[in-house]
PDB file of C-alpha atoms in Angstrom:
ATOM      1  CA  MET A  12       0.000   0.000   0.000  1.00  0.00           C
ATOM      2  CA  SER A  13       1.354   3.379  -0.869  1.00  0.00           C
ATOM      3  CA  GLY A  14       1.420   6.448   1.324  1.00  0.00           C
ATOM      4  CA  PRO A  15      -0.577   9.624   0.804  1.00  0.00           C
ATOM      5  CA  HIS A  16      -0.200  11.384  -2.545  1.00  0.00           C
ATOM      6  CA  ARG A  17       2.187  14.295  -2.326  1.00  0.00           C
ATOM      7  CA  PRO A  18       2.299  16.868  -5.060  1.00  0.00           C
ATOM      8  CA  GLY A  19       5.539  16.911  -6.983  1.00  0.00           C
ATOM      9  CA  PRO A  20       7.221  19.837  -8.636  1.00  0.00           C
ATOM     10  CA  PRO A  21       4.984  21.993 -10.825  1.00  0.00           C
ATOM     11  CA  ARG A  22       4.476  20.590 -14.311  1.00  0.00           C
ATOM     12  CA  PRO A  23       5.201  22.620 -17.407  1.00  0.00           C
ATOM     13  CA  THR A  24       2.150  24.164 -19.005  1.00  0.00           C
ATOM     14  CA  ASP A  25       0.188  21.760 -21.198  1.00  0.00           C
ATOM     15  CA  PRO A  26       0.720  22.943 -24.804  1.00  0.00           C
ATOM     16  CA  SER A  27      -2.636  21.519 -25.882  1.00  0.00           C
ATOM     17  CA  GLY A  28      -4.664  23.567 -23.418  1.00  0.00           C
ATOM     18  CA  LEU A  29      -6.204  27.000 -23.394  1.00  0.00           C
ATOM     19  CA  GLU A  30      -2.812  28.680 -23.411  1.00  0.00           C
ATOM     20  CA  ARG A  31      -2.118  27.175 -26.829  1.00  0.00           C
ATOM     21  CA  TYR A  32      -5.372  28.592 -28.222  1.00  0.00           C
ATOM     22  CA  TYR A  33      -4.581  32.004 -26.767  1.00  0.00           C
ATOM     23  CA  VAL A  34      -1.196  31.991 -28.482  1.00  0.00           C
ATOM     24  CA  LEU A  35      -2.609  30.704 -31.807  1.00  0.00           C
ATOM     25  CA  THR A  36      -5.179  33.501 -31.998  1.00  0.00           C
ATOM     26  CA  GLY A  37      -3.140  36.277 -30.447  1.00  0.00           C
ATOM     27  CA  GLY A  38      -5.726  36.506 -27.666  1.00  0.00           C
ATOM     28  CA  ARG A  39      -8.692  36.988 -30.024  1.00  0.00           C
ATOM     29  CA  SER A  40     -11.853  35.081 -29.132  1.00  0.00           C
ATOM     30  CA  GLY A  41     -13.656  35.271 -32.477  1.00  0.00           C
ATOM     31  CA  PRO A  42     -13.306  36.487 -36.050  1.00  0.00           C
ATOM     32  CA  GLY A  43     -14.168  40.005 -37.072  1.00  0.00           C
ATOM     33  CA  GLY A  44     -15.088  41.745 -40.292  1.00  0.00           C
ATOM     34  CA  PRO A  45     -16.361  39.658 -43.185  1.00  0.00           C
ATOM     35  CA  ALA A  46     -15.292  36.425 -41.467  1.00  0.00           C
ATOM     36  CA  ALA A  47     -17.845  36.989 -38.680  1.00  0.00           C
ATOM     37  CA  GLY A  48     -20.419  35.225 -40.895  1.00  0.00           C
ATOM     38  CA  LEU A  49     -18.491  31.940 -41.004  1.00  0.00           C
ATOM     39  CA  ASP A  50     -20.407  28.876 -39.911  1.00  0.00           C
ATOM     40  CA  VAL A  51     -19.663  25.147 -39.822  1.00  0.00           C
ATOM     41  CA  ALA A  52     -21.017  24.595 -43.361  1.00  0.00           C
ATOM     42  CA  THR A  53     -18.970  27.378 -45.000  1.00  0.00           C
ATOM     43  CA  LEU A  54     -16.547  25.962 -47.553  1.00  0.00           C
ATOM     44  CA  ILE A  55     -12.947  27.136 -47.437  1.00  0.00           C
ATOM     45  CA  VAL A  56     -10.699  26.840 -50.488  1.00  0.00           C
ATOM     46  CA  SER A  57      -7.052  27.865 -50.865  1.00  0.00           C
ATOM     47  CA  ARG A  58      -6.083  30.508 -53.393  1.00  0.00           C
ATOM     48  CA  SER A  59      -2.348  29.795 -53.209  1.00  0.00           C
ATOM     49  CA  ALA A  60       0.265  27.531 -51.715  1.00  0.00           C
ATOM     50  CA  PRO A  61       1.505  28.112 -48.158  1.00  0.00           C
ATOM     51  CA  ALA A  62       3.980  30.966 -47.925  1.00  0.00           C
ATOM     52  CA  PRO A  63       7.360  30.582 -46.234  1.00  0.00           C
ATOM     53  CA  GLY A  64       7.303  31.672 -42.599  1.00  0.00           C
ATOM     54  CA  MET A  65       3.557  31.180 -42.103  1.00  0.00           C
ATOM     55  CA  GLN A  66       2.234  30.074 -38.734  1.00  0.00           C
ATOM     56  CA  HIS A  67       2.041  26.250 -38.747  1.00  0.00           C
ATOM     57  CA  GLU A  68      -1.750  26.159 -38.316  1.00  0.00           C
ATOM     58  CA  HIS A  69      -2.225  28.636 -41.183  1.00  0.00           C
ATOM     59  CA  GLU A  70      -0.062  26.397 -43.382  1.00  0.00           C
ATOM     60  CA  GLU A  71      -2.158  23.373 -42.448  1.00  0.00           C
ATOM     61  CA  ILE A  72      -5.394  25.175 -43.311  1.00  0.00           C
ATOM     62  CA  VAL A  73      -4.043  26.208 -46.713  1.00  0.00           C
ATOM     63  CA  ARG A  74      -2.834  22.651 -47.405  1.00  0.00           C
ATOM     64  CA  TRP A  75      -6.071  20.957 -46.332  1.00  0.00           C
ATOM     65  CA  CYS A  76      -8.171  23.371 -48.388  1.00  0.00           C
ATOM     66  CA  ARG A  77      -6.653  22.751 -51.811  1.00  0.00           C
ATOM     67  CA  ASP A  78     -10.097  21.297 -52.527  1.00  0.00           C
ATOM     68  CA  PRO A  79     -13.089  22.982 -50.857  1.00  0.00           C
ATOM     69  CA  LEU A  80     -13.525  21.796 -47.279  1.00  0.00           C
ATOM     70  CA  SER A  81     -16.175  22.834 -44.758  1.00  0.00           C
ATOM     71  CA  VAL A  82     -15.159  24.601 -41.582  1.00  0.00           C
ATOM     72  CA  ALA A  83     -16.523  21.622 -39.605  1.00  0.00           C
ATOM     73  CA  GLU A  84     -14.395  19.115 -41.538  1.00  0.00           C
ATOM     74  CA  LEU A  85     -11.347  21.343 -41.281  1.00  0.00           C
ATOM     75  CA  GLY A  86     -11.794  21.639 -37.517  1.00  0.00           C
ATOM     76  CA  ALA A  87     -12.030  17.854 -37.222  1.00  0.00           C
ATOM     77  CA  HIS A  88      -8.842  17.336 -39.244  1.00  0.00           C
ATOM     78  CA  LEU A  89      -6.894  19.932 -37.255  1.00  0.00           C
ATOM     79  CA  GLY A  90      -8.426  19.163 -33.851  1.00  0.00           C
ATOM     80  CA  LEU A  91      -9.374  22.801 -33.255  1.00  0.00           C
ATOM     81  CA  PRO A  92     -12.601  24.224 -31.819  1.00  0.00           C
ATOM     82  CA  PHE A  93     -14.784  26.296 -34.152  1.00  0.00           C
ATOM     83  CA  ASN A  94     -14.054  29.704 -32.611  1.00  0.00           C
ATOM     84  CA  ILE A  95     -10.277  29.174 -32.748  1.00  0.00           C
ATOM     85  CA  LEU A  96     -10.422  27.899 -36.322  1.00  0.00           C
ATOM     86  CA  ALA A  97     -12.666  30.808 -37.335  1.00  0.00           C
ATOM     87  CA  VAL A  98     -10.045  33.304 -36.118  1.00  0.00           C
ATOM     88  CA  LEU A  99      -7.303  31.529 -38.082  1.00  0.00           C
ATOM     89  CA  VAL A 100      -9.453  31.340 -41.225  1.00  0.00           C
ATOM     90  CA  ALA A 101     -10.279  35.040 -40.819  1.00  0.00           C
ATOM     91  CA  ASP A 102      -6.548  35.811 -40.873  1.00  0.00           C
ATOM     92  CA  LEU A 103      -6.176  33.874 -44.131  1.00  0.00           C
ATOM     93  CA  LEU A 104      -9.261  35.512 -45.661  1.00  0.00           C
ATOM     94  CA  GLU A 105      -7.888  38.952 -44.808  1.00  0.00           C
ATOM     95  CA  ALA A 106      -4.545  38.049 -46.393  1.00  0.00           C
ATOM     96  CA  GLY A 107      -6.290  36.773 -49.536  1.00  0.00           C
ATOM     97  CA  LEU A 108      -4.866  33.258 -49.160  1.00  0.00           C
ATOM     98  CA  VAL A 109      -8.248  31.481 -48.955  1.00  0.00           C
ATOM     99  CA  ASP A 110     -11.827  32.070 -50.090  1.00  0.00           C
ATOM    100  CA  ALA A 111     -14.989  31.304 -48.135  1.00  0.00           C
ATOM    101  CA  ARG A 112     -18.005  30.033 -50.069  1.00  0.00           C
ATOM    102  CA  ASP A 113     -21.556  29.072 -49.221  1.00  0.00           C
ATOM    103  CA  PRO A 114     -21.944  25.304 -49.654  1.00  0.00           C
ATOM    104  CA  ILE A 115     -24.826  25.700 -52.157  1.00  0.00           C
ATOM    105  CA  PRO A 116     -24.913  29.054 -53.907  1.00  0.00           C
ATOM    106  CA  ALA A 117     -28.360  30.634 -54.186  1.00  0.00           C
ATOM    107  CA  SER A 118     -29.843  30.878 -57.687  1.00  0.00           C
ATOM    108  CA  THR A 119     -30.566  34.575 -57.177  1.00  0.00           C
ATOM    109  CA  PRO A 120     -28.381  36.364 -54.623  1.00  0.00           C
ATOM    110  CA  GLY A 121     -30.314  36.945 -51.426  1.00  0.00           C
ATOM    111  CA  HIS A 122     -33.315  34.806 -52.431  1.00  0.00           C
ATOM    112  CA  GLY A 123     -32.434  31.410 -50.953  1.00  0.00           C
ATOM    113  CA  ALA A 124     -32.106  28.019 -52.590  1.00  0.00           C
ATOM    114  CA  ASP A 125     -33.220  27.188 -56.123  1.00  0.00           C
ATOM    115  CA  LEU A 126     -36.935  26.295 -56.081  1.00  0.00           C
ATOM    116  CA  ALA A 127     -36.537  23.730 -58.889  1.00  0.00           C
ATOM    117  CA  LEU A 128     -33.832  21.916 -56.905  1.00  0.00           C
ATOM    118  CA  LEU A 129     -36.023  21.816 -53.798  1.00  0.00           C
ATOM    119  CA  GLU A 130     -38.949  20.423 -55.834  1.00  0.00           C
ATOM    120  CA  GLU A 131     -36.702  17.666 -57.250  1.00  0.00           C
ATOM    121  CA  VAL A 132     -35.557  16.735 -53.746  1.00  0.00           C
ATOM    122  CA  LEU A 133     -39.161  16.641 -52.508  1.00  0.00           C
ATOM    123  CA  SER A 134     -40.220  14.514 -55.482  1.00  0.00           C
ATOM    124  CA  GLY A 135     -37.372  12.073 -54.840  1.00  0.00           C
ATOM    125  CA  LEU A 136     -38.308  11.781 -51.173  1.00  0.00           C
ATOM    126  CA  GLN A 137     -41.945  11.115 -52.045  1.00  0.00           C
ATOM    127  CA  ARG A 138     -40.908   8.251 -54.365  1.00  0.00           C
ATOM    128  CA  LEU A 139     -39.130   6.503 -51.474  1.00  0.00           C
TER     129      LEU A 139
END
């Protein structure tokens, strides 16, 4: 039987904790400007290759998004929470290194999804 647990010397800070997120985002808690409208279904696509000297996480985002990838999928691949990823994507959007796209573009800007497409989906569901 062992004796009572005695605390040892202080451990170094866990690099995967909140401190890491603070450092990655420069203390920002959410994106600003045009990136404030990002959601989990927004598709991100790279406009260029990673630049030398980029922050590692920015490089990873640019690499993963050679083909369009949703913010949710990107977060799963990188193991980052949405708000942290949104700040990093906002940086890349501001620098012009990535584009953000709606997953299904509206037929007429500002008027929602294509009515014909919705009718085809409904018809297909009714045939099931």
